[in-house]
XYZ file of C-alpha atoms in Angstrom:
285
model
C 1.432 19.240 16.830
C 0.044 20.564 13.741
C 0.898 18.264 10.589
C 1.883 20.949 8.071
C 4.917 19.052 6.678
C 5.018 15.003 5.933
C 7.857 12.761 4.673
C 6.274 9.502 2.454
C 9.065 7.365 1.636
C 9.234 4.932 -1.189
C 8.071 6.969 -4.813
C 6.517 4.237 -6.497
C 2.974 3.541 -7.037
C 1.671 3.474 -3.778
C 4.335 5.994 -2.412
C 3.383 7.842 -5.198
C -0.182 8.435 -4.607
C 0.040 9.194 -0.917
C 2.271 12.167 -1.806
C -0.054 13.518 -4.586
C -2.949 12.870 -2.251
C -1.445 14.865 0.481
C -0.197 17.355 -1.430
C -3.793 17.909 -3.150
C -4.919 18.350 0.993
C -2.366 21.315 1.373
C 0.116 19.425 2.297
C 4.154 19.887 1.819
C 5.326 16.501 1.247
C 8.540 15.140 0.729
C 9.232 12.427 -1.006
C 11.916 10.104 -0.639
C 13.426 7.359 -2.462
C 16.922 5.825 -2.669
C 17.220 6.955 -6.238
C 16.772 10.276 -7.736
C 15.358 9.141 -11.234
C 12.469 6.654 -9.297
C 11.543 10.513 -7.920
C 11.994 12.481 -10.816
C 9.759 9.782 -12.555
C 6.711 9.683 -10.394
C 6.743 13.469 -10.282
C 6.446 13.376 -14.025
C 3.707 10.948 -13.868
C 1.843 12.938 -11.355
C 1.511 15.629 -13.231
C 0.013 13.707 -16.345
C -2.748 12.847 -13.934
C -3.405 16.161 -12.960
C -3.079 17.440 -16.056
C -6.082 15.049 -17.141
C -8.124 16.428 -13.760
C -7.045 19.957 -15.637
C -8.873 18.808 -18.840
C -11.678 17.460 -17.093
C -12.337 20.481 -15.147
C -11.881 19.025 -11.716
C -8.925 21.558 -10.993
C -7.226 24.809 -12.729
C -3.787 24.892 -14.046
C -3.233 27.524 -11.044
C -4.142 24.162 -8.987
C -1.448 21.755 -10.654
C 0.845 24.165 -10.323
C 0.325 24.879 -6.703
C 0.463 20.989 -5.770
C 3.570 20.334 -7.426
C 4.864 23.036 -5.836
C 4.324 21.254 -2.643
C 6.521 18.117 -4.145
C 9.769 17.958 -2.657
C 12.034 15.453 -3.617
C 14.394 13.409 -1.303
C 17.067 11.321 -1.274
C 18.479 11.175 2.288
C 15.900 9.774 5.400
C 17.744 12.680 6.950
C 15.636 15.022 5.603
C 13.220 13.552 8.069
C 14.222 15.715 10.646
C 12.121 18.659 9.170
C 8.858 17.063 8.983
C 5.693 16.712 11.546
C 4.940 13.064 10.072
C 6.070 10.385 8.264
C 4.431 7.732 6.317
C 6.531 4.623 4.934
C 5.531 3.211 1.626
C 8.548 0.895 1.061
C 8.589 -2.587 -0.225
C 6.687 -5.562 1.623
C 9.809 -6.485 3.551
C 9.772 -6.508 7.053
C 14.180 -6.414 7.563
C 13.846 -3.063 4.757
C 10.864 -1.573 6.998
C 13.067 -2.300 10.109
C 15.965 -0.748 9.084
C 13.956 2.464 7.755
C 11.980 2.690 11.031
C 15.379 2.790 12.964
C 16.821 5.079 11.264
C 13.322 7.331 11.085
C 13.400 6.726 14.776
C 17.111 8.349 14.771
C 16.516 11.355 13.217
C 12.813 12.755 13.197
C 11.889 14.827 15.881
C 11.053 13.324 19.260
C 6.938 13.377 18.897
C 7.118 12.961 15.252
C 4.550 9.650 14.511
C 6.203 6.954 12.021
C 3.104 5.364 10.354
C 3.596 2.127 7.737
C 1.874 1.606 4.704
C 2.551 -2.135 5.199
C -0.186 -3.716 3.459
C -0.051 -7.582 5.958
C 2.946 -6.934 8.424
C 2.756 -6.829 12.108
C 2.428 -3.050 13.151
C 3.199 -3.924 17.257
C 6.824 -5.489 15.343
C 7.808 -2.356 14.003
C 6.957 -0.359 16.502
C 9.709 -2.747 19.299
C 12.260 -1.633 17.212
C 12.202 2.004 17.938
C 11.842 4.312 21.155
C 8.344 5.657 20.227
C 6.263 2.531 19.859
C 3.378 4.403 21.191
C 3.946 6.792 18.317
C 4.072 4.071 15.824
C 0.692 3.284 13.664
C -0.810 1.545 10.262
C -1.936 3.947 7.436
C -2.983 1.269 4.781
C -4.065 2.822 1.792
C -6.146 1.432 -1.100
C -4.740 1.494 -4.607
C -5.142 3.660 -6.879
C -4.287 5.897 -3.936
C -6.256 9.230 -5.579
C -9.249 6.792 -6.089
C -9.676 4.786 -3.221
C -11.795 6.275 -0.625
C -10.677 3.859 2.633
C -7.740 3.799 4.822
C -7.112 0.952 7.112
C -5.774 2.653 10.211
C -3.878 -0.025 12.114
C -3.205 0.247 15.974
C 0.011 -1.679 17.249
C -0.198 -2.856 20.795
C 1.758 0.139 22.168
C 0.182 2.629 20.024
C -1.385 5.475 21.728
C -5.116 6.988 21.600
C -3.786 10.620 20.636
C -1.751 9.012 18.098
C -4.949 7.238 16.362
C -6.785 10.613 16.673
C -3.884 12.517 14.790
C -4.064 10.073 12.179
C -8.096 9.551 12.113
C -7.644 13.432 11.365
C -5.136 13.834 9.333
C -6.627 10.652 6.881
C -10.033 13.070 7.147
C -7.665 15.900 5.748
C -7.037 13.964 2.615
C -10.165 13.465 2.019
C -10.451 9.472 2.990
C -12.107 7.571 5.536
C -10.392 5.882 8.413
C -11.447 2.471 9.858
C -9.659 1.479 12.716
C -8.087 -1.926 13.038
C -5.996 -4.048 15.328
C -2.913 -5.274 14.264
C -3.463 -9.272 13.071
C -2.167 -10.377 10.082
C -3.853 -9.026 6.870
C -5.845 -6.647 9.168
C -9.853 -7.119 7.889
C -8.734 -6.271 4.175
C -6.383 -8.758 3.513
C -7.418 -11.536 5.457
C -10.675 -11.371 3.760
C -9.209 -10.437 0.291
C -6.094 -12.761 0.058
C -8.014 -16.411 0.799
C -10.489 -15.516 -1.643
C -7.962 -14.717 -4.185
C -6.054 -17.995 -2.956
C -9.140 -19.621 -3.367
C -10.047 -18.659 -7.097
C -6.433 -19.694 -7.472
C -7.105 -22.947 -6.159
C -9.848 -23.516 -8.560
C -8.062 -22.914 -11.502
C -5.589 -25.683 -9.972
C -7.943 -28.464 -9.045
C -9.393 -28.207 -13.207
C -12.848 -26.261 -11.741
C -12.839 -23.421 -14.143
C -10.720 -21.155 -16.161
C -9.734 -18.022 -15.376
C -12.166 -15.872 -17.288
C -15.025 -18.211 -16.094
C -14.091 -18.056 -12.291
C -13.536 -14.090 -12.529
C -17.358 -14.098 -14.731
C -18.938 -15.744 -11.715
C -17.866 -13.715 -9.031
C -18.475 -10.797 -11.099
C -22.229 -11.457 -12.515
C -22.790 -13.467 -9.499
C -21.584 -11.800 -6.886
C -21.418 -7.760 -8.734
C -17.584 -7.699 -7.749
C -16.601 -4.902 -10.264
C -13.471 -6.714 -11.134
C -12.946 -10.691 -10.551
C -10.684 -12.153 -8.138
C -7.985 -13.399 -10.592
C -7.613 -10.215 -12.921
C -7.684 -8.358 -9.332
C -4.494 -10.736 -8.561
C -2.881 -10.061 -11.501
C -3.190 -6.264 -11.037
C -2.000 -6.025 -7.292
C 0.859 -8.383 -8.710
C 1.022 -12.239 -7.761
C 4.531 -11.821 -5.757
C 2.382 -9.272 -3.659
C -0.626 -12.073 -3.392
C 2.053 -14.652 -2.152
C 3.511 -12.219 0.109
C 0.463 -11.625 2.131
C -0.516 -15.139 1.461
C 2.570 -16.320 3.370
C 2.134 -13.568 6.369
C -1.374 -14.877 6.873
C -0.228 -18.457 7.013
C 2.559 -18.162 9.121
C 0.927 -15.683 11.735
C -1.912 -17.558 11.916
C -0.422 -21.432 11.404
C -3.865 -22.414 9.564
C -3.715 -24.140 6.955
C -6.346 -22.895 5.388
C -4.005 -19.982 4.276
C -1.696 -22.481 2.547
C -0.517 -20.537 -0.746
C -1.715 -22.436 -3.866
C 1.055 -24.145 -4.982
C -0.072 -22.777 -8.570
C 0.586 -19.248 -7.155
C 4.405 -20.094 -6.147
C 5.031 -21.835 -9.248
C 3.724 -18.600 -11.016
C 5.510 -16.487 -8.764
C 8.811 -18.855 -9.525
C 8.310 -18.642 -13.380
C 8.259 -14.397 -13.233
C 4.759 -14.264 -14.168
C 3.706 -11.617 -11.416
C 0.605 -10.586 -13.392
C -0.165 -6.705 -14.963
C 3.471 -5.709 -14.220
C 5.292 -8.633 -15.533
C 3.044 -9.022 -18.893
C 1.823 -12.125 -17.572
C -0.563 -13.616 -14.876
C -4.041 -15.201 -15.091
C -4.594 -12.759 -18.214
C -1.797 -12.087 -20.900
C -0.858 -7.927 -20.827
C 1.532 -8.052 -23.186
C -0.203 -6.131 -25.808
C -2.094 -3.949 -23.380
């Protein structure tokens, strides 16, 4: 089936950038959310971007125009049924992914492939509760979405080899680069990101460091462009925990115990970049 048509579901940041990506590749792309004004609002943001592409002279104004053209907006999964391909970019709740794959499964057209965005959840889970699990797959993204060159392409236990081609293509189309991965918890990015972040955590904890010395070693000493702890903060600590908590659970190691720093954080509202407050204070950023 050619994918000429794709449903991304959830309009916020990640959402977001998967529809402007794909509609930048051609793409029509509709874009669902339970509320109108979480729609209207990342359409509006979208085109600030590309208006700052216009003035840099990566695209023409015929260009902007063209891709928001291709922006449809959504409010009913319904609308599913007139797709080729559907990408879920909800939040990191497995019950809320469920119940969208369910009803994806009910009304998008019987070869239609339901891919997640899920950035730590079980894939082969997902997939049991439809009748396509073969047509069921990972698309993890990197955010910012326009920016980041890699998506994690995540095979459930069911899912097929033509399935994994469609997507290895269609992730070419948007101008990324697929790695394949089986479906453990955290995949390879965040089961190699997460207990490092847990870790710098850890050290702020057990009185090793601060935060701005921890995040100026691993970035002089290690050239990470951004440290671990300011990297927390921006992917948002209730995300960190999250992930932190799949990893420890599907794996029953202890060595992905959360910091107990990070829940109390979490428990306090200080989520990081989003919140105002994290490792770093954004409050008058």
């Amino acid at each position: 089936m050619a994918i000429k048509r794709i449903m991304v579901i959830g309009a916020g940041q990640m959402g977001g950038g998967i529809a402007q990506v794909a509609a930048e590749a051609g793409l029509e792309v509709v874009l669902n959310d339970i509320d109108r004004t979480f729609i209207d609002n990342r359409l509006a943001f979208i085109g600030k971007l590309l208006d700052k592409n216009i003035a840099k002279g990566r695209i023409s104004e015929d260009d902007k125009v063209a891709i928001m053209s291709r922006l449809i907006p959504s409010t009913d999964l319904a609308d599913a049924a007139g797709v080729d391909f559907v990408v879920e970019a909800a939040v990191e709740k497995m019950e809320i992914k469920e119940k969208i794959f369910r009803t994806l499964d009910e009304v998008a057209a019987p070869g239609v492939i339901l891919a997640s965005n899920t950035s730590s959840l079980p894939i082969t889970e997902l997939a049991a509760v439809t009748g396509r699990p073969e047509l069921v797959i990972g698309m993890h993204f990197m955010n910012p979405v326009p920016v980041m060159k890699l998506i994690e392409v995540i095979r459930g236990i069911a899912t097929s080899d033509a399935t994994y081609a469609t997507v290895k293509e269609l992730a070419e189309k948007m101008g990324k680069v697929p790695v394949e991965v089986n479906d453990y918890p955290g995949f390879i990015s965040n089961r190699v990101l997460m207990p490092m972040i847990n870790e710098a955590i850890y050290c702020i904890y057990e009185g090793v460091a601060d935060a701005e010395s921890i995040d100026t070693v691993m970035k002089l000493g290690m050239a990470h462009p951004m440290g671990p702890l300011t990297l927390a903060d921006f992917i948002g600590l209730d995300t960190c925990l999250a992930i932190m908590e799949v990893l420890y659970e599907g794996f029953a190691d202890s060595k992905y115990r959360p910091c107990p720093l990070l829940r109390k954080m979490v428990k306090a509202g200080w989520l990081g970049k989003k919140s105002g407050k994290g490792f770093f204070d954004y409050q008058n950023s």
